[in-house]
mmCIF file with all atom_site columns, C-alpha atoms in Angstrom:
data_model
loop_
_atom_site.group_PDB
_atom_site.id
_atom_site.type_symbol
_atom_site.label_atom_id
_atom_site.label_alt_id
_atom_site.label_comp_id
_atom_site.label_asym_id
_atom_site.label_entity_id
_atom_site.label_seq_id
_atom_site.pdbx_PDB_ins_code
_atom_site.Cartn_x
_atom_site.Cartn_y
_atom_site.Cartn_z
_atom_site.occupancy
_atom_site.B_iso_or_equiv
_atom_site.pdbx_formal_charge
_atom_site.auth_seq_id
_atom_site.auth_comp_id
_atom_site.auth_asym_id
_atom_site.auth_atom_id
_atom_site.pdbx_PDB_model_num
ATOM 1  C CA . MET A 1 1  ? 35.750 -22.241 -29.176 1.00 0.00 ? 78  MET A CA 1
ATOM 2  C CA . GLU A 1 2  ? 36.893 -18.855 -30.458 1.00 0.00 ? 79  GLU A CA 1
ATOM 3  C CA . ASN A 1 3  ? 34.914 -17.215 -27.631 1.00 0.00 ? 80  ASN A CA 1
ATOM 4  C CA . PHE A 1 4  ? 36.616 -19.371 -25.058 1.00 0.00 ? 81  PHE A CA 1
ATOM 5  C CA . PHE A 1 5  ? 40.068 -18.465 -26.242 1.00 0.00 ? 82  PHE A CA 1
ATOM 6  C CA . GLY A 1 6  ? 39.183 -14.845 -26.376 1.00 0.00 ? 83  GLY A CA 1
ATOM 7  C CA . ILE A 1 7  ? 37.964 -14.951 -22.706 1.00 0.00 ? 84  ILE A CA 1
ATOM 8  C CA . LEU A 1 8  ? 41.020 -16.959 -21.711 1.00 0.00 ? 85  LEU A CA 1
ATOM 9  C CA . LYS A 1 9  ? 43.455 -14.447 -23.187 1.00 0.00 ? 86  LYS A CA 1
ATOM 10 C CA . GLN A 1 10 ? 41.518 -11.463 -21.776 1.00 0.00 ? 87  GLN A CA 1
ATOM 11 C CA . GLU A 1 11 ? 40.878 -12.773 -18.176 1.00 0.00 ? 88  GLU A CA 1
ATOM 12 C CA . MET A 1 12 ? 43.738 -15.147 -17.463 1.00 0.00 ? 89  MET A CA 1
ATOM 13 C CA . PHE A 1 13 ? 46.693 -13.546 -18.917 1.00 0.00 ? 90  PHE A CA 1
ATOM 14 C CA . HIS A 1 14 ? 45.978 -10.004 -17.951 1.00 0.00 ? 91  HIS A CA 1
ATOM 15 C CA . GLY A 1 15 ? 48.463 -9.146  -15.179 1.00 0.00 ? 92  GLY A CA 1
ATOM 16 C CA . VAL A 1 16 ? 49.496 -12.642 -14.579 1.00 0.00 ? 93  VAL A CA 1
ATOM 17 C CA . THR A 1 17 ? 53.227 -13.691 -14.463 1.00 0.00 ? 94  THR A CA 1
ATOM 18 C CA . LEU A 1 18 ? 53.732 -17.237 -15.507 1.00 0.00 ? 95  LEU A CA 1
ATOM 19 C CA . ASN A 1 19 ? 56.893 -18.849 -14.081 1.00 0.00 ? 96  ASN A CA 1
ATOM 20 C CA . SER A 1 20 ? 56.975 -22.173 -15.962 1.00 0.00 ? 97  SER A CA 1
ATOM 21 C CA . TYR A 1 21 ? 55.151 -24.247 -18.561 1.00 0.00 ? 98  TYR A CA 1
ATOM 22 C CA . ALA A 1 22 ? 53.680 -26.309 -15.582 1.00 0.00 ? 99  ALA A CA 1
ATOM 23 C CA . HIS A 1 23 ? 52.284 -22.934 -14.116 1.00 0.00 ? 100 HIS A CA 1
ATOM 24 C CA . LEU A 1 24 ? 50.708 -22.174 -17.505 1.00 0.00 ? 101 LEU A CA 1
ATOM 25 C CA . GLU A 1 25 ? 49.258 -25.629 -17.802 1.00 0.00 ? 102 GLU A CA 1
ATOM 26 C CA . LYS A 1 26 ? 47.728 -25.432 -14.349 1.00 0.00 ? 103 LYS A CA 1
ATOM 27 C CA . GLU A 1 27 ? 46.138 -21.964 -15.016 1.00 0.00 ? 104 GLU A CA 1
ATOM 28 C CA . ILE A 1 28 ? 44.740 -23.108 -18.361 1.00 0.00 ? 105 ILE A CA 1
ATOM 29 C CA . LYS A 1 29 ? 43.171 -26.268 -16.715 1.00 0.00 ? 106 LYS A CA 1
ATOM 30 C CA . SER A 1 30 ? 41.719 -24.150 -13.892 1.00 0.00 ? 107 SER A CA 1
ATOM 31 C CA . ASP A 1 31 ? 40.187 -21.694 -16.456 1.00 0.00 ? 108 ASP A CA 1
ATOM 32 C CA . ILE A 1 32 ? 38.648 -24.554 -18.466 1.00 0.00 ? 109 ILE A CA 1
ATOM 33 C CA . ARG A 1 33 ? 37.045 -25.997 -15.336 1.00 0.00 ? 110 ARG A CA 1
ATOM 34 C CA . TRP A 1 34 ? 35.768 -22.563 -14.298 1.00 0.00 ? 111 TRP A CA 1
ATOM 35 C CA . TYR A 1 35 ? 34.451 -21.902 -17.913 1.00 0.00 ? 112 TYR A CA 1
ATOM 36 C CA . ASN A 1 36 ? 32.562 -25.207 -18.043 1.00 0.00 ? 113 ASN A CA 1
ATOM 37 C CA . GLU A 1 37 ? 31.393 -25.544 -14.392 1.00 0.00 ? 114 GLU A CA 1
ATOM 38 C CA . GLU A 1 38 ? 30.976 -22.159 -12.865 1.00 0.00 ? 115 GLU A CA 1
ATOM 39 C CA . ARG A 1 39 ? 30.594 -19.457 -15.524 1.00 0.00 ? 116 ARG A CA 1
ATOM 40 C CA . ASN A 1 40 ? 26.910 -18.702 -15.919 1.00 0.00 ? 117 ASN A CA 1
ATOM 41 C CA . LYS A 1 41 ? 25.858 -17.845 -19.500 1.00 0.00 ? 118 LYS A CA 1
ATOM 42 C CA . THR A 1 42 ? 22.825 -15.725 -20.299 1.00 0.00 ? 119 THR A CA 1
ATOM 43 C CA . LYS A 1 43 ? 22.174 -17.870 -23.448 1.00 0.00 ? 120 LYS A CA 1
ATOM 44 C CA . LEU A 1 44 ? 21.856 -20.927 -21.327 1.00 0.00 ? 121 LEU A CA 1
ATOM 45 C CA . ASN A 1 45 ? 19.287 -19.308 -18.986 1.00 0.00 ? 122 ASN A CA 1
ATOM 46 C CA . GLY A 1 46 ? 21.898 -18.415 -16.353 1.00 0.00 ? 123 GLY A CA 1
ATOM 47 C CA . LEU A 1 47 ? 23.367 -21.993 -16.133 1.00 0.00 ? 124 LEU A CA 1
ATOM 48 C CA . SER A 1 48 ? 26.849 -23.032 -16.599 1.00 0.00 ? 125 SER A CA 1
ATOM 49 C CA . PRO A 1 49 ? 27.573 -25.268 -19.752 1.00 0.00 ? 126 PRO A CA 1
ATOM 50 C CA . VAL A 1 50 ? 27.727 -28.421 -17.538 1.00 0.00 ? 127 VAL A CA 1
ATOM 51 C CA . GLU A 1 51 ? 24.540 -27.602 -15.647 1.00 0.00 ? 128 GLU A CA 1
ATOM 52 C CA . TYR A 1 52 ? 22.728 -26.970 -18.916 1.00 0.00 ? 129 TYR A CA 1
ATOM 53 C CA . ARG A 1 53 ? 23.845 -30.274 -20.456 1.00 0.00 ? 130 ARG A CA 1
ATOM 54 C CA . LEU A 1 54 ? 22.712 -32.118 -17.321 1.00 0.00 ? 131 LEU A CA 1
ATOM 55 C CA . GLN A 1 55 ? 19.351 -30.402 -17.308 1.00 0.00 ? 132 GLN A CA 1
ATOM 56 C CA . THR A 1 56 ? 18.668 -31.135 -21.023 1.00 0.00 ? 133 THR A CA 1
ATOM 57 C CA . ALA A 1 57 ? 19.929 -34.746 -21.015 1.00 0.00 ? 134 ALA A CA 1
#
């Protein structure tokens, strides 16, 4: 969880201007989806967390 928030702060907020709370919420939801569904992790044999869970279930 700490790793996720570190990545969120480093990648999402760098150079981004947020105009409203709704914009912030949209960006966070988008990053959570990307982190879980698209981001490949070396520790998970190059799979995203969702792909890894589906493969091991």
